[in-house]
Amino acid sequence: MQTIGLDFGTSNTVAMTASMSGAAEAVTFLGDRETVTSLPSVLSFLDKGAAKAPHPEVGPWAIRQFLESFGDVRFIQSLKTFAASAAFKGTGIFGVPFDFESLMATFLTAAFERAHPQINPSQTRLVVGRPVEFAGHNPDEQLAMKRYRSAFRKLGYDDILFVMEPVGAAFSYAQSLKQDTTILVADLGGGTTDYSLMRFETSAGHMHAHPLGRGGIGIAGDTFDYRIIDNVVLPKLGKGSQYKSMGKTLDIPPNLFSNFARWHMLSIFKTSDDFKEMKKLLRWCLDPDQIELFIELVEEDQGYPLYKSVSETKALLSANEEAELTFKPLGPDFKASVARKDFESWIAPDLLKMNRALDSTLERAKLSEDDIDRVFMTGGTSFVPAVRKMFADRFGAERISGGNELTSVANGLALIGARQDAADWSVAA
């Protein structure tokens, strides 16, 4: 029996395997030209024609398929953000209907087919991470977990435990502890910010972990990216522009632009009634060139290139006071200089909400900042300087730790799965 810790993330998916002795190693995903341990959480379907079902691919192979197929491919990103959305009923892909469970099962099937070591459902305990708070507007936690369980049943897994993602990160970090410690884990990913408070104690040579509290909010790296898009890109696509209707001048509905800003919605928006209405609206727009560019970018599935450009700009801002955003689909001469101080002003309301969620987490656990010995920050968003400063201001820089930001959750989940008391750390659906 093998144990697999699975961190199914908004941006990347990571898996680790652990033995009963406690040793953990990364699961690799193999391809003809490359091998990865952090698999981009993207899914593409290549149109094989009416006689065949669309062919799915994942990770870098999905990206390559998308870039090389010139319109014969559907590209889906940030699938996890749909999990708790009752509004998302599914989507049609080249005439084949897919609900959330089918999309998730398709992604995981294609991923596990590339996995080394091989993963046999009948001989595997799967420990799956889940966020403390799911992303999205009015997220439905019970619906999300129902969908998760259904997806894994489609894959044939019976021995499944669901563990809070920051609890996994805490177990990973605790392997380096030399004394009894109270830890705050801040798991800052793409879709959510999750907090977990835990006490680790050693008795008779054995480490014991005691959960003290948890909390979180559906705000993280994707939201920060949206702020860049909203302030830099969307004005070039007609945001704030108007159209004529029955003698009146009206604003183009802003929700249409938010669909583009949140790129994981693009593949769904492309087939929606709203997009059809947008194209009908074009002839009445006062700035038709901008709206035509908006439509063109959606039809050409430019979500991933935009995501890549914005993410690279955000990463540069972590080390520089200013970074340049370029995106050729907006025009060969398009360049925008983004200052870190402006970026930090755009995300300031989001940081405030993250801070308030932390306040609530500590209050429910009846703990103060002084009760926390160490703060372990994990996830890609933990690299953002304004985020690190938020925690340093509250707890002091000397108490902040990091490391293995992209693998710590999966590593900890695998370690939990190898424990005799693994079931004690699982959460009900």
PDB file of C-alpha atoms in Angstrom, residues 42-158:
ATOM      1  CA  VAL A  42      -4.493  23.337 -16.878  1.00  0.00           C
ATOM      2  CA  LEU A  43      -6.522  21.067 -19.111  1.00  0.00           C
ATOM      3  CA  SER A  44      -6.908  21.129 -22.872  1.00  0.00           C
ATOM      4  CA  PHE A  45      -9.086  19.208 -25.280  1.00  0.00           C
ATOM      5  CA  LEU A  46      -8.039  18.682 -28.893  1.00  0.00           C
ATOM      6  CA  ASP A  47     -10.914  18.367 -31.372  1.00  0.00           C
ATOM      7  CA  LYS A  48     -10.608  14.978 -33.060  1.00  0.00           C
ATOM      8  CA  GLY A  49     -13.740  15.417 -35.178  1.00  0.00           C
ATOM      9  CA  ALA A  50     -17.304  14.251 -34.767  1.00  0.00           C
ATOM     10  CA  ALA A  51     -16.391  10.551 -34.789  1.00  0.00           C
ATOM     11  CA  LYS A  52     -14.059  10.797 -31.779  1.00  0.00           C
ATOM     12  CA  ALA A  53     -14.226  12.225 -28.264  1.00  0.00           C
ATOM     13  CA  PRO A  54     -11.994  15.290 -27.695  1.00  0.00           C
ATOM     14  CA  HIS A  55      -8.504  14.266 -26.573  1.00  0.00           C
ATOM     15  CA  PRO A  56      -7.440  15.697 -23.163  1.00  0.00           C
ATOM     16  CA  GLU A  57      -3.987  16.824 -22.085  1.00  0.00           C
ATOM     17  CA  VAL A  58      -2.658  18.402 -18.886  1.00  0.00           C
ATOM     18  CA  GLY A  59       0.170  20.594 -17.640  1.00  0.00           C
ATOM     19  CA  PRO A  60       2.923  21.675 -20.042  1.00  0.00           C
ATOM     20  CA  TRP A  61       1.601  19.223 -22.659  1.00  0.00           C
ATOM     21  CA  ALA A  62      -1.797  20.953 -22.550  1.00  0.00           C
ATOM     22  CA  ILE A  63      -0.076  24.314 -22.959  1.00  0.00           C
ATOM     23  CA  ARG A  64       1.889  23.037 -25.961  1.00  0.00           C
ATOM     24  CA  GLN A  65      -1.254  21.512 -27.461  1.00  0.00           C
ATOM     25  CA  PHE A  66      -3.054  24.838 -27.056  1.00  0.00           C
ATOM     26  CA  LEU A  67      -0.242  26.897 -28.584  1.00  0.00           C
ATOM     27  CA  GLU A  68       0.265  24.581 -31.547  1.00  0.00           C
ATOM     28  CA  SER A  69      -3.323  23.697 -32.478  1.00  0.00           C
ATOM     29  CA  PHE A  70      -4.578  27.037 -33.858  1.00  0.00           C
ATOM     30  CA  GLY A  71      -8.156  27.080 -32.624  1.00  0.00           C
ATOM     31  CA  ASP A  72      -8.955  23.364 -32.606  1.00  0.00           C
ATOM     32  CA  VAL A  73      -8.463  23.129 -28.842  1.00  0.00           C
ATOM     33  CA  ARG A  74     -10.377  24.163 -25.710  1.00  0.00           C
ATOM     34  CA  PHE A  75      -8.167  25.344 -22.858  1.00  0.00           C
ATOM     35  CA  ILE A  76      -9.367  25.322 -19.223  1.00  0.00           C
ATOM     36  CA  GLN A  77      -7.478  26.921 -16.348  1.00  0.00           C
ATOM     37  CA  SER A  78      -7.959  27.347 -12.598  1.00  0.00           C
ATOM     38  CA  LEU A  79     -10.496  24.519 -12.514  1.00  0.00           C
ATOM     39  CA  LYS A  80     -10.407  24.458  -8.713  1.00  0.00           C
ATOM     40  CA  THR A  81     -12.081  27.880  -8.534  1.00  0.00           C
ATOM     41  CA  PHE A  82     -15.293  26.351  -9.936  1.00  0.00           C
ATOM     42  CA  ALA A  83     -15.526  23.630  -7.252  1.00  0.00           C
ATOM     43  CA  ALA A  84     -17.727  25.556  -4.820  1.00  0.00           C
ATOM     44  CA  SER A  85     -19.757  27.449  -7.420  1.00  0.00           C
ATOM     45  CA  ALA A  86     -23.400  26.395  -7.657  1.00  0.00           C
ATOM     46  CA  ALA A  87     -23.663  28.636 -10.740  1.00  0.00           C
ATOM     47  CA  PHE A  88     -21.217  26.421 -12.628  1.00  0.00           C
ATOM     48  CA  LYS A  89     -23.299  23.574 -14.019  1.00  0.00           C
ATOM     49  CA  GLY A  90     -20.776  22.450 -16.604  1.00  0.00           C
ATOM     50  CA  THR A  91     -19.659  23.227 -20.112  1.00  0.00           C
ATOM     51  CA  GLY A  92     -19.802  21.691 -23.550  1.00  0.00           C
ATOM     52  CA  ILE A  93     -16.503  20.770 -25.215  1.00  0.00           C
ATOM     53  CA  PHE A  94     -16.765  20.029 -28.932  1.00  0.00           C
ATOM     54  CA  GLY A  95     -20.298  18.736 -28.414  1.00  0.00           C
ATOM     55  CA  VAL A  96     -19.509  16.658 -25.304  1.00  0.00           C
ATOM     56  CA  PRO A  97     -21.005  17.842 -21.967  1.00  0.00           C
ATOM     57  CA  PHE A  98     -18.671  18.030 -18.941  1.00  0.00           C
ATOM     58  CA  ASP A  99     -19.707  18.823 -15.373  1.00  0.00           C
ATOM     59  CA  PHE A 100     -17.140  19.820 -12.735  1.00  0.00           C
ATOM     60  CA  GLU A 101     -16.637  16.247 -11.559  1.00  0.00           C
ATOM     61  CA  SER A 102     -15.915  15.048 -15.088  1.00  0.00           C
ATOM     62  CA  LEU A 103     -13.438  17.865 -15.716  1.00  0.00           C
ATOM     63  CA  MET A 104     -11.595  17.187 -12.443  1.00  0.00           C
ATOM     64  CA  ALA A 105     -11.561  13.422 -13.060  1.00  0.00           C
ATOM     65  CA  THR A 106     -10.302  13.983 -16.609  1.00  0.00           C
ATOM     66  CA  PHE A 107      -7.484  16.219 -15.371  1.00  0.00           C
ATOM     67  CA  LEU A 108      -6.404  13.768 -12.665  1.00  0.00           C
ATOM     68  CA  THR A 109      -6.650  10.741 -14.973  1.00  0.00           C
ATOM     69  CA  ALA A 110      -4.407  12.388 -17.553  1.00  0.00           C
ATOM     70  CA  ALA A 111      -2.008  13.527 -14.797  1.00  0.00           C
ATOM     71  CA  PHE A 112      -1.776  10.119 -13.111  1.00  0.00           C
ATOM     72  CA  GLU A 113      -1.170   8.414 -16.456  1.00  0.00           C
ATOM     73  CA  ARG A 114       2.061  10.417 -16.615  1.00  0.00           C
ATOM     74  CA  ALA A 115       2.959   9.859 -12.942  1.00  0.00           C
ATOM     75  CA  HIS A 116       6.094   8.076 -11.747  1.00  0.00           C
ATOM     76  CA  PRO A 117       5.938   6.045  -9.605  1.00  0.00           C
ATOM     77  CA  GLN A 118       2.691   4.713 -11.051  1.00  0.00           C
ATOM     78  CA  ILE A 119      -0.413   5.217  -8.946  1.00  0.00           C
ATOM     79  CA  ASN A 120      -2.707   2.185  -8.626  1.00  0.00           C
ATOM     80  CA  PRO A 121      -6.092   3.198  -7.107  1.00  0.00           C
ATOM     81  CA  SER A 122      -6.672  -0.177  -5.444  1.00  0.00           C
ATOM     82  CA  GLN A 123      -3.262  -0.051  -3.710  1.00  0.00           C
ATOM     83  CA  THR A 124      -3.122   3.622  -2.761  1.00  0.00           C
ATOM     84  CA  ARG A 125      -4.165   5.705   0.206  1.00  0.00           C
ATOM     85  CA  LEU A 126      -4.819   9.134  -1.256  1.00  0.00           C
ATOM     86  CA  VAL A 127      -4.566  12.129   1.091  1.00  0.00           C
ATOM     87  CA  VAL A 128      -6.072  15.098  -0.693  1.00  0.00           C
ATOM     88  CA  GLY A 129      -5.649  18.683   0.405  1.00  0.00           C
ATOM     89  CA  ARG A 130      -8.611  21.024   0.525  1.00  0.00           C
ATOM     90  CA  PRO A 131      -8.671  24.757   1.261  1.00  0.00           C
ATOM     91  CA  VAL A 132     -10.033  26.081   4.523  1.00  0.00           C
ATOM     92  CA  GLU A 133     -12.184  28.473   2.508  1.00  0.00           C
ATOM     93  CA  PHE A 134     -12.994  27.744  -1.117  1.00  0.00           C
ATOM     94  CA  ALA A 135     -12.579  30.510  -3.679  1.00  0.00           C
ATOM     95  CA  GLY A 136     -15.432  32.304  -5.373  1.00  0.00           C
ATOM     96  CA  HIS A 137     -18.504  34.375  -4.596  1.00  0.00           C
ATOM     97  CA  ASN A 138     -20.641  32.691  -1.914  1.00  0.00           C
ATOM     98  CA  PRO A 139     -18.712  29.397  -2.101  1.00  0.00           C
ATOM     99  CA  ASP A 140     -20.690  26.265  -1.222  1.00  0.00           C
ATOM    100  CA  GLU A 141     -18.314  24.060   0.785  1.00  0.00           C
ATOM    101  CA  GLN A 142     -20.622  21.039   0.864  1.00  0.00           C
ATOM    102  CA  LEU A 143     -21.082  21.196  -2.890  1.00  0.00           C
ATOM    103  CA  ALA A 144     -17.317  21.428  -3.421  1.00  0.00           C
ATOM    104  CA  MET A 145     -16.600  18.389  -1.275  1.00  0.00           C
ATOM    105  CA  LYS A 146     -19.415  16.424  -2.910  1.00  0.00           C
ATOM    106  CA  ARG A 147     -17.838  17.191  -6.274  1.00  0.00           C
ATOM    107  CA  TYR A 148     -14.368  16.227  -5.029  1.00  0.00           C
ATOM    108  CA  ARG A 149     -15.592  12.863  -3.756  1.00  0.00           C
ATOM    109  CA  SER A 150     -17.512  12.173  -6.949  1.00  0.00           C
ATOM    110  CA  ALA A 151     -14.448  12.936  -9.071  1.00  0.00           C
ATOM    111  CA  PHE A 152     -12.254  10.533  -7.096  1.00  0.00           C
ATOM    112  CA  ARG A 153     -14.918   7.818  -7.232  1.00  0.00           C
ATOM    113  CA  LYS A 154     -14.796   8.104 -11.012  1.00  0.00           C
ATOM    114  CA  LEU A 155     -11.078   7.310 -10.741  1.00  0.00           C
ATOM    115  CA  GLY A 156     -11.679   4.242  -8.565  1.00  0.00           C
ATOM    116  CA  TYR A 157     -10.184   5.453  -5.256  1.00  0.00           C
ATOM    117  CA  ASP A 158     -11.720   4.050  -2.082  1.00  0.00           C
TER     118      ASP A 158
END
